[in-house]
């Protein structure tokens, strides 16, 4: 955001009240000083560091299970992604990230051969006592027999149901991204889906060119028994455009659903779409923001009301640093900004990718994992600023 700190602070005052801050307190906040104070309490650990020729780390997904333990799912295997060597890895922690179990290959219910040779997780939904893993499979590459599935566990990820396909067209060429539970109890899953060029719509979906991303949400009002699909959001009119959209969503105080979308090679910024009716209808096209982004996943987290945290790479050309921004007015301004990880452990040319995690129940911490230059899974606990006074 190309705004002075004073202007950012003044713009934040109205929105700050939605986070539980009194206006008088918000006027006295020095966000730079607060960020420096918070940084002193951050902590991190390293659940896994891959070694070639089996070093891959991608799609790091950290969640807290119903018993309070943590589970980390990653796309592992081989040294590149996508690859037929990719598999889903799992590690656990019972002490809030201080120690981790050795990474193990997780059985998603399909053999790692043939059309399901390549496998990778994209979302882990914890809702009550049920944990649902959303994952995809392919035969060689995401452009080869890409199918998408989910499985359930009701015993803390010890045993799992048989794989079921995503509903409708989303069973093919779709990634499910981090979900939310809305204030009225609905489950909402953002998706990215590839329909191919308009001229190839008569072909079977898997035979079309691998282009033309569409974004939206799946909504369930009955705990995941049935789903409805909403949205068909585009980034560009070019139906030959390809990019990894990776949408992230958050619910705002008035029920609007805000979505940010990665937009590879479309100006070095994030794109934005919004549903004004709780996720039911969406615009045809997303719009540009002025939030710098190099073409990398950004993750939104609700902190209550219109207060929203975002993990992302605020750099239009490179996936570093990794930063935490907080908005108090529903993503309009971002007065709290701090760098969490200045650069990869491999140096300034390394990339910091795919931050994803959860907010602690007391809203004191944002716990997440990220991949450090595609070979190291890192857990990071970022201290959040006080949200009430």
Coordinates of C-alpha atoms in Angstrom, one line a residue:
X1 CA 0.0 0.0 0.0
X2 CA 1.6 3.3 -1.1
X3 CA 0.2 5.3 1.9
X4 CA 2.0 7.1 4.7
X5 CA 1.9 5.6 8.1
X6 CA -0.1 8.6 9.4
X7 CA -2.7 8.2 6.7
X8 CA -3.0 4.5 7.3
X9 CA -3.5 5.1 11.0
X10 CA -6.3 7.7 10.4
X11 CA -8.0 5.4 7.9
X12 CA -7.9 2.6 10.4
X13 CA -9.7 4.4 13.2
X14 CA -13.3 3.8 12.1
X15 CA -12.6 0.1 11.3
X16 CA -10.7 -0.4 14.6
X17 CA -13.9 -0.2 16.6
X18 CA -15.1 -3.4 14.9
X19 CA -12.2 -5.3 16.4
X20 CA -13.3 -4.3 19.9
X21 CA -10.9 -1.3 20.2
X22 CA -12.3 1.9 21.5
X23 CA -11.8 4.9 19.2
X24 CA -9.8 6.7 21.8
X25 CA -7.4 3.7 22.2
X26 CA -7.1 3.3 18.4
X27 CA -6.1 6.9 18.1
X28 CA -3.1 6.3 20.3
X29 CA -1.9 3.1 18.7
X30 CA 1.6 3.2 17.2
X31 CA 1.3 0.2 14.9
X32 CA 5.0 0.2 14.1
X33 CA 5.9 0.0 17.8
X34 CA 3.2 -2.6 18.4
X35 CA 4.6 -4.8 15.6
X36 CA 8.1 -4.6 17.0
X37 CA 6.8 -5.6 20.5
X38 CA 4.8 -8.5 19.0
X39 CA 7.8 -9.8 17.0
X40 CA 9.7 -10.4 20.3
X41 CA 7.3 -13.1 21.2
X42 CA 7.2 -15.0 17.9
X43 CA 8.5 -18.6 17.8
X44 CA 9.2 -21.2 15.2
X45 CA 10.3 -24.8 14.6
X46 CA 11.2 -27.1 11.8
X47 CA 9.0 -30.2 11.5
X48 CA 10.7 -31.5 8.3
X49 CA 13.7 -30.8 6.1
X50 CA 13.8 -32.8 2.9
X51 CA 17.0 -34.2 1.5
X52 CA 17.5 -34.7 -2.3
X53 CA 16.4 -36.8 -4.2
X54 CA 13.3 -36.6 -1.9
X55 CA 13.3 -33.0 -0.7
X56 CA 9.9 -31.7 -1.9
X57 CA 7.8 -29.5 0.5
X58 CA 4.7 -27.7 -0.7
X59 CA 1.1 -26.9 0.4
X60 CA 2.0 -26.8 4.1
X61 CA -1.3 -27.0 6.0
X62 CA -1.3 -26.8 9.8
X63 CA -4.4 -27.4 11.9
X64 CA -5.4 -27.9 15.5
X65 CA -7.4 -31.1 16.1
X66 CA -10.3 -31.4 18.6
X67 CA -8.0 -32.8 21.3
X68 CA -5.7 -29.8 21.1
X69 CA -2.9 -31.5 19.2
X70 CA -1.6 -30.2 15.9
X71 CA -1.4 -31.9 12.6
X72 CA 0.7 -30.8 9.6
X73 CA -0.1 -32.1 6.1
X74 CA 2.3 -31.4 3.2
X75 CA 2.9 -32.3 -0.4
X76 CA 6.1 -34.2 -0.3
X77 CA 8.2 -36.6 -2.4
X78 CA 10.6 -36.0 -5.3
X79 CA 12.3 -32.7 -5.8
X80 CA 9.7 -30.9 -8.0
X81 CA 6.0 -30.2 -8.1
X82 CA 4.0 -31.5 -9.9
X83 CA 5.6 -34.9 -10.1
X84 CA 4.5 -38.5 -10.1
X85 CA 6.7 -38.9 -7.0
X86 CA 4.6 -36.4 -5.0
X87 CA 2.7 -37.9 -2.0
X88 CA 0.9 -36.6 1.0
X89 CA 3.0 -36.4 4.2
X90 CA 1.8 -36.0 7.8
X91 CA 3.5 -34.9 11.0
X92 CA 2.1 -34.3 14.5
X93 CA 2.8 -32.2 17.5
X94 CA 1.4 -32.5 21.0
X95 CA 3.3 -29.5 22.5
X96 CA 2.2 -26.7 20.2
X97 CA 5.0 -27.1 17.7
X98 CA 7.9 -27.5 20.1
X99 CA 8.5 -31.1 18.8
X100 CA 7.2 -33.0 15.9
X101 CA 6.8 -36.7 14.9
X102 CA 8.9 -37.8 11.9
X103 CA 7.2 -37.1 8.6
X104 CA 5.2 -40.2 7.3
X105 CA 3.6 -41.0 4.0
X106 CA -0.2 -40.6 4.5
X107 CA -2.5 -43.2 2.8
X108 CA -5.2 -41.2 1.1
X109 CA -7.0 -44.4 0.0
X110 CA -5.5 -44.7 -3.5
X111 CA -2.4 -46.5 -4.7
X112 CA 0.5 -44.4 -5.7
X113 CA 0.5 -45.8 -9.2
X114 CA -1.3 -45.3 -12.5
X115 CA -3.9 -42.5 -12.6
X116 CA -3.4 -41.8 -8.9
X117 CA 0.4 -41.9 -8.8
X118 CA 0.8 -38.2 -7.9
X119 CA -1.0 -37.1 -4.8
X120 CA -1.2 -33.9 -2.7
X121 CA -3.3 -32.2 0.0
X122 CA -4.9 -28.8 -0.5
X123 CA -7.1 -28.2 2.6
X124 CA -7.8 -29.7 6.0
X125 CA -11.2 -28.8 7.5
X126 CA -11.7 -29.3 11.3
X127 CA -15.3 -28.9 12.2
X128 CA -16.4 -30.2 15.6
X129 CA -15.0 -33.7 16.0
X130 CA -14.7 -34.3 12.2
X131 CA -11.6 -33.6 10.2
X132 CA -11.8 -33.6 6.4
X133 CA -8.8 -33.8 4.1
X134 CA -9.3 -32.4 0.6
X135 CA -6.7 -33.7 -1.9
X136 CA -6.0 -34.2 -5.5
X137 CA -4.4 -37.0 -7.6
X138 CA -2.9 -37.1 -11.1
X139 CA -1.1 -39.6 -13.3
X140 CA 2.1 -37.5 -14.0
X141 CA 1.3 -33.8 -13.9
X142 CA -1.7 -31.7 -13.0
X143 CA -2.6 -31.7 -16.7
X144 CA -2.8 -35.5 -16.7
X145 CA -5.9 -37.1 -15.2
X146 CA -6.3 -34.6 -12.4
X147 CA -9.1 -35.7 -10.0
X148 CA -10.1 -34.2 -6.7
X149 CA -11.4 -35.9 -3.5
X150 CA -12.1 -35.7 0.2
X151 CA -12.0 -38.1 3.1
X152 CA -13.2 -37.8 6.7
X153 CA -11.8 -38.8 10.1
X154 CA -13.9 -38.7 13.3
X155 CA -11.1 -39.9 15.6
X156 CA -8.4 -37.3 15.4
X157 CA -6.9 -38.4 12.1
X158 CA -6.4 -42.0 13.2
X159 CA -8.8 -43.7 10.8
X160 CA -10.4 -42.4 7.6
X161 CA -13.4 -42.9 5.3
X162 CA -13.1 -44.0 1.7
X163 CA -12.3 -41.2 -0.8
X164 CA -15.3 -39.5 -2.4
X165 CA -15.1 -37.1 -5.4
X166 CA -15.9 -33.4 -5.2
X167 CA -19.4 -32.7 -6.4
X168 CA -20.2 -32.0 -10.1
X169 CA -17.7 -30.4 -12.4
X170 CA -15.3 -29.8 -9.5
X171 CA -14.4 -33.5 -9.4
X172 CA -11.9 -32.7 -12.1
X173 CA -9.1 -30.1 -12.3
X174 CA -10.0 -28.4 -9.0
X175 CA -8.1 -27.4 -5.9
X176 CA -10.1 -26.8 -2.7
X177 CA -8.5 -24.0 -0.7
X178 CA -8.8 -23.1 3.1
X179 CA -12.3 -23.1 4.3
X180 CA -14.3 -21.0 6.7
X181 CA -17.3 -21.6 9.0
X182 CA -19.7 -18.7 8.7
X183 CA -21.5 -17.0 11.6
X184 CA -24.7 -18.9 10.7
X185 CA -22.8 -22.3 10.7
X186 CA -22.4 -22.9 7.0
X187 CA -19.2 -24.5 5.7
X188 CA -17.7 -22.6 2.8
X189 CA -14.9 -24.0 0.7
X190 CA -13.2 -21.7 -1.9
X191 CA -12.1 -23.5 -5.1
X192 CA -10.0 -22.9 -8.2
X193 CA -11.2 -24.9 -11.3
X194 CA -10.0 -25.0 -14.9
X195 CA -12.5 -25.3 -17.7
X196 CA -10.2 -24.9 -20.8
X197 CA -10.7 -22.6 -23.8
X198 CA -14.2 -21.7 -24.9
X199 CA -13.6 -23.3 -28.3
X200 CA -12.9 -26.6 -26.6
X201 CA -16.0 -26.9 -24.4
X202 CA -17.4 -29.8 -26.5
X203 CA -14.4 -31.9 -25.5
X204 CA -14.3 -34.0 -22.4
X205 CA -12.9 -31.8 -19.6
X206 CA -9.6 -33.7 -19.2
X207 CA -9.0 -33.4 -23.0
X208 CA -9.2 -29.6 -23.1
X209 CA -6.2 -27.3 -22.9
X210 CA -5.2 -26.7 -19.3
X211 CA -6.3 -23.0 -19.1
X212 CA -9.1 -20.6 -18.1
X213 CA -9.3 -20.7 -14.3
X214 CA -12.6 -20.1 -12.5
X215 CA -13.0 -19.4 -8.8
X216 CA -15.9 -19.7 -6.4
X217 CA -17.1 -21.4 -3.3
X218 CA -18.9 -24.6 -2.3
X219 CA -21.4 -24.1 0.5
X220 CA -23.0 -26.6 2.9
X221 CA -25.7 -25.8 5.3
X222 CA -26.0 -29.4 6.7
X223 CA -22.5 -30.1 8.0
X224 CA -21.1 -31.3 4.7
X225 CA -23.8 -33.7 3.7
X226 CA -24.9 -31.7 0.6
X227 CA -23.2 -28.9 -1.3
X228 CA -24.1 -26.1 -3.7
X229 CA -21.6 -24.3 -6.0
X230 CA -21.5 -20.6 -6.3
X231 CA -19.3 -18.3 -8.4
X232 CA -17.5 -18.6 -11.7
X233 CA -15.0 -15.7 -11.1
X234 CA -12.4 -15.0 -13.8
X235 CA -9.2 -13.0 -13.7
X236 CA -9.0 -12.1 -17.3
X237 CA -11.0 -12.3 -20.6
X238 CA -8.1 -14.4 -22.1
X239 CA -9.5 -17.9 -22.0
X240 CA -6.0 -19.3 -22.7
X241 CA -4.7 -17.7 -19.5
X242 CA -3.3 -20.1 -16.9
X243 CA -2.4 -19.3 -13.4
X244 CA -2.6 -20.9 -9.9
X245 CA -5.4 -18.8 -8.5
X246 CA -5.5 -20.1 -4.9
X247 CA -8.4 -18.1 -3.6
X248 CA -8.7 -17.3 0.1
X249 CA -11.9 -16.1 1.8
X250 CA -13.0 -14.4 5.0
X251 CA -16.4 -13.4 6.3
X252 CA -16.9 -9.7 7.3
X253 CA -19.1 -8.2 10.0
X254 CA -22.1 -7.6 7.7
X255 CA -22.0 -11.1 6.2
X256 CA -20.1 -10.2 3.0
X257 CA -17.6 -12.7 1.9
X258 CA -14.3 -11.2 0.8
X259 CA -11.9 -13.2 -1.5
X260 CA -8.3 -12.5 -2.5
X261 CA -6.9 -14.3 -5.5
X262 CA -3.3 -14.9 -6.7
X263 CA -2.9 -13.5 -10.2
X264 CA 0.2 -14.8 -11.9
X265 CA 1.7 -12.4 -14.5
X266 CA -1.2 -9.9 -14.1
X267 CA 0.5 -6.9 -12.7
X268 CA 2.3 -8.1 -9.6
X269 CA -0.7 -7.6 -7.3
X270 CA -3.5 -9.6 -5.7
X271 CA -7.0 -9.6 -7.1
X272 CA -10.2 -9.2 -5.2
X273 CA -13.8 -10.4 -5.4
X274 CA -16.7 -10.0 -3.0
X275 CA -20.1 -11.6 -2.4
X276 CA -22.6 -9.2 -0.8
X277 CA -25.1 -11.9 0.0
X278 CA -23.1 -14.4 2.1
X279 CA -21.4 -16.3 -0.7
X280 CA -24.4 -16.9 -3.0
X281 CA -23.5 -14.6 -5.9
X282 CA -20.2 -13.3 -7.1
X283 CA -19.0 -11.0 -9.8
X284 CA -17.9 -12.4 -13.2
X285 CA -14.5 -10.8 -12.9
X286 CA -12.2 -10.1 -10.0
X287 CA -10.6 -6.7 -9.8
X288 CA -7.0 -5.6 -9.1
X289 CA -5.9 -4.4 -5.7
X290 CA -2.8 -2.4 -4.9
X291 CA -1.5 -5.2 -2.6
X292 CA 1.9 -6.3 -4.1
X293 CA 2.2 -10.0 -4.8
X294 CA 4.6 -11.9 -7.0
X295 CA 2.2 -14.7 -8.0
X296 CA 2.0 -16.6 -4.7
X297 CA -0.6 -17.8 -2.2
X298 CA -2.0 -15.3 0.3
X299 CA -4.0 -16.5 3.3
X300 CA -6.8 -14.6 5.1
X301 CA -7.8 -15.2 8.7
X302 CA -10.7 -13.6 10.5
X303 CA -9.9 -12.0 13.9
X304 CA -13.5 -11.0 14.5
X305 CA -15.8 -8.3 13.0
X306 CA -14.0 -6.6 10.1
X307 CA -10.5 -7.3 11.6
X308 CA -8.6 -9.6 9.1
X309 CA -5.1 -10.9 9.1
X310 CA -3.3 -11.8 6.0
X311 CA -0.1 -13.8 5.4
X312 CA 1.6 -13.1 2.1
X313 CA 4.7 -12.0 0.1
X314 CA 4.4 -8.2 -0.3
X315 CA 6.8 -8.1 -3.2
X316 CA 5.7 -7.9 -6.8
X317 CA 8.6 -9.9 -8.2
X318 CA 9.8 -12.4 -5.6
X319 CA 8.4 -14.7 -2.9
X320 CA 10.1 -13.0 0.0
X321 CA 9.7 -11.6 2.5
X322 CA 6.9 -13.3 4.3
X323 CA 4.7 -10.7 6.1
X324 CA 1.7 -10.4 8.4
X325 CA -0.7 -7.6 7.6
X326 CA -3.8 -6.8 9.6
X327 CA -6.8 -4.7 8.5
X328 CA -9.4 -3.3 10.9
X329 CA -11.8 -2.2 8.2
X330 CA -12.6 -5.2 6.1
X331 CA -9.5 -5.3 3.8
X332 CA -9.7 -1.6 2.8
X333 CA -6.5 -0.5 4.7
X334 CA -3.7 -2.4 6.4
X335 CA -2.2 -0.3 9.2
X336 CA -0.5 -3.2 10.9
X337 CA 2.3 -4.5 8.8
X338 CA 5.3 -6.5 9.8
X339 CA 7.8 -8.8 8.2
X340 CA 7.9 -12.2 9.8
X341 CA 10.6 -13.9 7.7
X342 CA 12.9 -11.5 5.7
X343 CA 14.3 -14.2 3.5
X344 CA 14.7 -17.9 2.9
X345 CA 17.2 -19.9 5.0
X346 CA 18.9 -20.5 1.6
X347 CA 19.5 -16.8 1.2
X348 CA 17.8 -13.9 -0.8
X349 CA 17.2 -16.0 -3.9
X350 CA 15.2 -18.6 -2.0
X351 CA 11.4 -18.5 -1.9
X352 CA 9.0 -18.6 1.0
X353 CA 5.8 -20.2 0.0
X354 CA 2.3 -21.3 1.0
X355 CA 1.6 -20.0 4.5
X356 CA -1.5 -21.7 6.0
X357 CA -2.7 -22.3 9.5
X358 CA -5.1 -21.1 12.2
X359 CA -5.8 -18.5 14.8
X360 CA -5.6 -19.6 18.4
X361 CA -8.9 -19.7 20.3
X362 CA -7.9 -16.8 22.5
X363 CA -6.8 -14.8 19.4
X364 CA -3.4 -14.2 20.8
X365 CA -1.5 -16.2 18.1
X366 CA -1.6 -17.0 14.4
X367 CA -0.1 -20.4 14.1
X368 CA 0.9 -21.5 10.6
X369 CA 3.3 -23.4 8.5
X370 CA 5.1 -22.4 5.3
X371 CA 7.6 -24.1 2.9
X372 CA 11.1 -22.6 2.9
X373 CA 12.4 -22.9 -0.7
X374 CA 10.6 -26.1 -1.4
X375 CA 12.6 -28.3 0.9
X376 CA 11.9 -27.2 4.5
X377 CA 8.5 -27.2 6.3
X378 CA 8.6 -24.5 9.0
X379 CA 6.1 -23.9 11.8
X380 CA 5.7 -20.3 12.8
X381 CA 3.7 -18.8 15.7
X382 CA 3.1 -15.1 15.2
X383 CA 2.0 -13.0 18.2
X384 CA -1.1 -11.0 17.3
X385 CA -1.6 -7.5 18.6
X386 CA -4.2 -6.8 21.3
X387 CA -7.7 -6.8 19.8
X388 CA -9.6 -5.3 22.7
X389 CA -9.1 -2.9 25.5

